[in-house]
Short mmCIF file of C-alpha atoms in Angstrom, two decimals:
data_model
loop_
_atom_site.label_atom_id
_atom_site.label_comp_id
_atom_site.label_asym_id
_atom_site.label_seq_id
_atom_site.Cartn_x
_atom_site.Cartn_y
_atom_site.Cartn_z
CA MET A 64 -0.66 -12.96 -13.54
CA GLU A 65 -3.79 -14.36 -15.13
CA LYS A 66 -6.98 -13.34 -16.94
CA GLY A 67 -6.33 -9.88 -18.27
CA GLY A 68 -3.45 -9.10 -15.96
CA LYS A 69 0.20 -9.05 -16.91
CA LEU A 70 3.44 -8.84 -15.04
CA LEU A 71 5.36 -5.81 -16.27
CA VAL A 72 8.56 -5.85 -14.24
CA LEU A 73 9.25 -7.84 -11.09
CA PHE A 74 12.64 -7.71 -9.44
CA LEU A 75 13.09 -10.37 -6.76
CA ALA A 76 15.92 -9.90 -4.31
CA ALA A 77 16.75 -10.44 -0.65
CA VAL A 78 14.32 -8.64 1.63
CA THR A 79 15.27 -6.67 4.71
CA LEU A 80 13.85 -3.89 6.78
CA GLY A 81 15.97 -1.39 8.65
CA GLY A 82 15.06 0.87 11.53
CA CYS A 83 13.31 4.20 11.37
CA SER A 84 15.10 7.41 10.58
CA PHE A 85 14.63 10.11 13.18
CA GLY A 86 17.04 12.74 11.89
CA GLY A 87 16.24 16.03 10.20
CA THR A 88 13.16 18.12 10.83
CA LYS A 89 10.96 16.31 13.30
CA LYS A 90 7.29 16.68 14.13
CA GLU A 91 5.11 15.49 16.92
CA VAL A 92 2.67 12.73 16.01
CA LYS A 93 -0.25 11.79 18.24
CA GLN A 94 -1.45 8.24 18.73
CA VAL A 95 -4.11 7.43 16.13
CA ASP A 96 -7.46 5.89 17.02
CA PHE A 97 -7.48 3.14 14.41
CA GLN A 98 -11.18 2.51 14.97
CA ALA A 99 -12.13 6.09 14.08
CA LYS A 100 -13.87 6.71 10.77
CA MET A 101 -11.49 7.69 7.99
CA GLU A 102 -12.32 10.35 5.43
CA LEU A 103 -10.96 8.86 2.21
CA ARG A 104 -11.21 10.29 -1.29
CA SER A 105 -13.02 8.38 -4.00
CA PRO A 106 -11.63 7.95 -7.50
CA SER A 107 -12.52 10.75 -9.90
CA PRO A 108 -13.31 9.61 -12.49
CA LYS A 109 -14.54 6.28 -11.20
CA ALA A 110 -12.89 3.07 -12.31
CA GLY A 111 -14.21 2.18 -15.76
CA GLU A 112 -15.04 -1.19 -17.22
CA ARG A 113 -11.40 -2.23 -17.54
CA PRO A 114 -9.07 0.08 -15.62
CA ARG A 115 -5.32 -0.11 -16.18
CA ILE A 116 -3.58 -0.26 -12.82
CA LEU A 117 0.16 -0.07 -12.13
CA PHE A 118 1.51 -1.18 -8.73
CA VAL A 119 4.85 0.43 -7.85
CA GLY A 120 6.76 -0.48 -4.70
CA ASN A 121 9.13 -2.90 -3.02
CA SER A 122 9.14 -6.26 -1.22
CA HIS A 123 6.10 -5.35 0.88
CA MET A 124 4.25 -5.34 -2.43
CA PHE A 125 5.62 -8.44 -4.16
CA TYR A 126 5.76 -10.58 -1.01
CA ASN A 127 2.84 -13.04 -1.39
CA ASP A 128 1.92 -11.23 -4.65
CA LEU A 129 -0.31 -8.36 -3.53
CA SER A 130 -1.12 -7.18 -7.05
CA GLY A 131 -1.95 -10.72 -8.15
CA THR A 132 -4.17 -11.27 -5.12
CA PHE A 133 -6.01 -8.04 -5.89
CA ALA A 134 -6.41 -9.12 -9.52
CA ARG A 135 -7.88 -12.49 -8.55
CA ILE A 136 -10.33 -10.83 -6.14
CA ALA A 137 -11.41 -8.44 -8.89
CA ASP A 138 -11.80 -11.30 -11.36
CA ASN A 139 -13.92 -13.26 -8.91
CA LEU A 140 -16.21 -10.29 -8.32
CA GLY A 141 -16.66 -9.69 -12.04
CA ARG A 142 -14.48 -6.60 -12.37
CA ASN A 143 -12.24 -6.58 -15.42
CA ARG A 144 -8.83 -4.95 -15.02
CA ASP A 145 -5.33 -4.88 -16.40
CA ALA A 146 -2.94 -5.02 -13.45
CA TYR A 147 0.81 -4.60 -13.74
CA GLU A 148 3.62 -4.37 -11.24
CA LEU A 149 6.97 -2.61 -10.97
CA SER A 150 8.77 -3.54 -7.76
CA LYS A 151 12.20 -4.14 -6.30
CA SER A 152 13.39 -5.15 -2.85
CA GLN A 153 14.64 -2.40 -0.53
CA CYS A 154 13.44 0.23 -2.98
CA SER A 155 12.05 3.65 -2.07
CA LEU A 156 10.07 6.19 -4.06
CA LYS A 157 13.25 8.26 -4.31
CA GLN A 158 14.71 5.67 -6.69
CA TYR A 159 11.62 5.67 -8.88
CA ALA A 160 11.73 9.49 -8.99
CA ASP A 161 15.44 9.65 -9.92
CA MET A 162 16.03 9.76 -13.67
CA GLU A 163 19.68 8.86 -13.05
CA ASN A 164 18.54 5.58 -11.52
CA GLU A 165 17.59 2.64 -13.72
CA LEU A 166 14.31 2.23 -11.84
CA GLY A 167 13.55 5.90 -12.38
CA LYS A 168 14.08 5.48 -16.11
CA VAL A 169 11.82 2.43 -16.18
CA PHE A 170 9.10 4.23 -14.20
CA ASP A 171 9.24 7.29 -16.43
CA LYS A 172 9.06 5.23 -19.61
CA THR A 173 6.28 3.04 -18.28
CA VAL A 174 4.05 5.83 -16.99
CA SER A 175 4.56 8.17 -19.93
CA GLY A 176 4.33 5.42 -22.52
CA LYS A 177 0.77 4.24 -21.87
CA LYS A 178 -2.49 5.43 -20.40
CA TRP A 179 -2.87 4.43 -16.76
CA ASP A 180 -6.06 4.89 -14.79
CA PHE A 181 -4.39 4.31 -11.42
CA VAL A 182 -0.75 4.22 -10.36
CA ILE A 183 -0.39 2.82 -6.84
CA LEU A 184 2.76 4.06 -5.06
CA GLN A 185 4.16 2.28 -2.00
CA GLU A 186 6.94 3.98 -0.04
CA SER A 187 9.62 2.10 1.90
CA SER A 188 8.78 1.48 5.54
CA ASP A 189 11.84 3.41 6.73
CA ASN A 190 10.72 6.59 4.99
CA ALA A 191 7.02 6.15 5.69
CA MET A 192 7.72 5.75 9.42
CA SER A 193 10.13 8.68 9.51
CA LEU A 194 9.50 11.81 11.55
CA SER A 195 11.36 13.71 8.85
CA ALA A 196 9.25 12.55 5.91
CA GLU A 197 9.17 16.14 4.62
CA GLU A 198 12.74 15.55 3.43
CA GLU A 199 12.89 11.78 2.97
CA MET A 200 9.51 10.98 1.38
CA PHE A 201 7.41 13.94 0.26
CA PRO A 202 9.70 15.42 -2.45
CA TYR A 203 9.67 12.14 -4.37
CA CYS A 204 5.94 11.67 -3.93
CA ARG A 205 5.50 15.05 -5.61
CA ILE A 206 7.73 14.16 -8.54
CA LEU A 207 5.98 10.86 -9.17
CA ASP A 208 2.53 12.35 -8.68
CA GLU A 209 3.26 14.99 -11.32
CA LYS A 210 4.33 12.32 -13.80
CA VAL A 211 1.24 10.23 -13.13
CA LYS A 212 -1.15 13.14 -13.50
CA SER A 213 0.64 14.49 -16.57
CA ALA A 214 -0.02 11.11 -18.19
CA GLY A 215 -3.71 11.30 -17.28
CA GLY A 216 -3.72 8.89 -14.36
CA GLN A 217 -4.72 9.06 -10.71
CA THR A 218 -2.08 8.71 -8.01
CA VAL A 219 -2.85 6.27 -5.21
CA PHE A 220 -0.64 5.95 -2.13
CA LEU A 221 -0.55 2.52 -0.52
CA MET A 222 -0.02 2.85 3.23
CA THR A 223 1.62 -0.33 4.45
CA TRP A 224 1.89 -1.70 7.99
CA ALA A 225 4.31 -1.22 10.84
CA PRO A 226 6.40 -4.18 12.12
CA LYS A 227 4.40 -6.46 14.39
CA ASP A 228 6.66 -5.92 17.41
CA GLY A 229 7.62 -2.35 16.68
CA ILE A 230 11.24 -1.23 16.43
CA LYS A 231 13.96 -0.78 19.01
CA ASP A 232 16.19 2.20 18.23
CA GLY A 233 19.03 2.16 20.73
CA PHE A 234 17.44 2.31 24.18
CA LYS A 235 14.13 3.53 22.79
CA LYS A 236 11.44 1.12 21.65
CA GLN A 237 8.50 2.20 19.56
CA SER A 238 5.39 0.06 19.36
CA ARG A 239 3.68 -0.83 16.12
CA GLU A 240 0.81 1.49 17.10
CA GLU A 241 3.20 4.42 17.48
CA LEU A 242 4.92 3.66 14.20
CA GLN A 243 1.62 3.16 12.39
CA SER A 244 0.44 6.52 13.71
CA ILE A 245 3.47 8.14 12.09
CA MET A 246 2.66 6.39 8.82
CA VAL A 247 -0.95 7.55 8.98
CA GLU A 248 0.20 11.13 9.55
CA ASN A 249 2.73 11.05 6.71
CA TYR A 250 0.51 9.39 4.12
CA THR A 251 -2.47 11.56 5.03
CA GLU A 252 -0.42 14.74 4.82
CA ILE A 253 1.02 14.05 1.37
CA SER A 254 -2.28 12.67 0.05
CA ASP A 255 -4.08 15.81 1.19
CA GLU A 256 -1.45 18.06 -0.36
CA LEU A 257 -1.60 16.28 -3.71
CA ASN A 258 -5.34 15.56 -3.62
CA SER A 259 -4.54 11.92 -4.27
CA LEU A 260 -6.14 8.66 -3.25
CA MET A 261 -4.91 6.60 -0.31
CA ILE A 262 -5.26 2.90 0.49
CA PRO A 263 -5.12 2.53 4.31
CA ALA A 264 -3.88 -1.06 4.41
CA GLY A 265 -1.80 -0.31 7.52
CA VAL A 266 -4.87 0.90 9.40
CA ALA A 267 -6.68 -2.27 8.29
CA PHE A 268 -3.86 -4.28 9.92
CA MET A 269 -4.23 -2.34 13.17
CA ARG A 270 -8.01 -2.77 13.23
CA CYS A 271 -7.73 -6.47 12.51
CA ALA A 272 -5.14 -6.93 15.26
CA GLN A 273 -7.55 -5.28 17.68
CA GLU A 274 -10.73 -7.04 16.52
CA TYR A 275 -9.39 -10.44 15.48
CA PRO A 276 -6.11 -11.05 17.31
CA GLU A 277 -6.31 -14.71 16.40
CA ILE A 278 -5.67 -13.85 12.73
CA GLU A 279 -1.93 -13.65 12.09
CA LEU A 280 -1.26 -10.84 9.62
CA TRP A 281 2.53 -10.84 9.77
CA ASN A 282 4.99 -13.44 8.56
CA GLN A 283 7.36 -15.12 11.03
CA ASP A 284 9.82 -12.22 10.72
CA GLY A 285 7.15 -9.83 11.98
CA LYS A 286 7.78 -7.41 9.11
CA TYR A 287 6.32 -8.84 5.94
CA PRO A 288 2.73 -9.96 5.53
CA SER A 289 1.37 -13.43 6.04
CA PRO A 290 -1.06 -14.71 3.38
CA ALA A 291 -3.87 -13.27 5.54
CA GLY A 292 -2.11 -9.91 5.67
CA THR A 293 -1.67 -9.77 1.92
CA TYR A 294 -5.30 -10.78 1.43
CA LEU A 295 -6.48 -8.02 3.76
CA ALA A 296 -4.33 -5.45 1.95
CA ALA A 297 -5.68 -6.64 -1.43
CA CYS A 298 -9.27 -6.35 -0.19
CA THR A 299 -8.52 -2.79 0.91
CA VAL A 300 -7.05 -1.97 -2.51
CA TYR A 301 -10.19 -3.38 -4.15
CA ALA A 302 -12.53 -1.32 -1.95
CA VAL A 303 -10.68 1.93 -2.72
CA ILE A 304 -10.30 1.42 -6.47
CA TYR A 305 -13.81 0.16 -7.19
CA GLN A 306 -15.64 1.77 -4.25
CA GLN A 307 -17.34 -1.57 -3.72
CA SER A 308 -17.21 -4.10 -0.94
CA PRO A 309 -15.05 -7.20 -1.49
CA GLU A 310 -17.52 -9.17 0.64
CA ASN A 311 -18.88 -12.43 -0.78
CA CYS A 312 -15.75 -12.96 -2.87
CA SER A 313 -15.28 -16.72 -3.20
CA TYR A 314 -11.57 -16.43 -3.96
CA VAL A 315 -9.85 -16.86 -0.59
CA GLY A 316 -6.37 -18.01 -1.56
CA GLU A 317 -4.78 -20.05 1.24
CA LEU A 318 -7.30 -18.89 3.84
CA ASP A 319 -10.39 -20.61 5.16
CA ASN A 320 -13.70 -19.04 4.30
CA GLU A 321 -14.41 -17.70 7.79
CA VAL A 322 -11.11 -15.81 8.03
CA ALA A 323 -11.46 -14.43 4.50
CA ALA A 324 -15.00 -13.23 5.24
CA LYS A 325 -13.77 -11.33 8.31
CA LEU A 326 -11.02 -9.64 6.30
CA GLN A 327 -13.39 -8.75 3.46
CA LYS A 328 -15.85 -7.17 5.90
CA LEU A 329 -13.13 -5.28 7.76
CA ALA A 330 -11.76 -3.75 4.53
CA ALA A 331 -15.25 -2.77 3.40
CA GLU A 332 -16.11 -1.07 6.69
CA LEU A 333 -12.80 0.79 6.81
CA VAL A 334 -13.01 2.18 3.27
CA LEU A 335 -16.75 2.51 2.66
CA GLY A 336 -17.94 3.20 6.22
#
């Protein structure tokens, strides 16, 4: 990573995505209106002159370098930052919360060893799309949130995106809209409980698919993001952390200016209203 950003730990491995888990305690989730205004918390305190930000997640995070894309957008818009990443393929928050797991030890040492302004947590898609997230996701969110806040930081949950074509589970097929609605419900519920921040990148994907269907946000596998998808997610991260629009950013990565401008505007409208 460049200009004030460093790469802390980056594990690269084969990337896969399994189906949803529908066991355990289930709850009914209604279809979300992705165009509806979202009530999102703002950072408190606000991001300072040079916030220290730790990205924690899996292949959805390191694919196309989400943290690096965010850092380059921030640089271009004149916002200093120190951005770091801890990620591993097929990893869930449970592993980061488990002190018997090597990743858990690394997370604990990293978070407790230095002052972090924001720690961005990204759950695995399987758990985030689960109807039994109370058992599979929430307990580990609580453990990690406590560690982040004990170290003086703010917890930020990064809501990712459902697979482009949904998931077929036996004879039952769930659309990406249905799966994304589950993710919205789960991330909103745990964010409300913990009074934490949330980055609605998955909702940004759904809005973009509705408003600009010509922009391909998913990679060929339909699970991981295309360069446009990563750019949109990074713009959404920027808007939440800095509470400023990423519009007029001249860094566009592999995209043409028109596409980048649409993604910048969409992220700004979603987060800032």
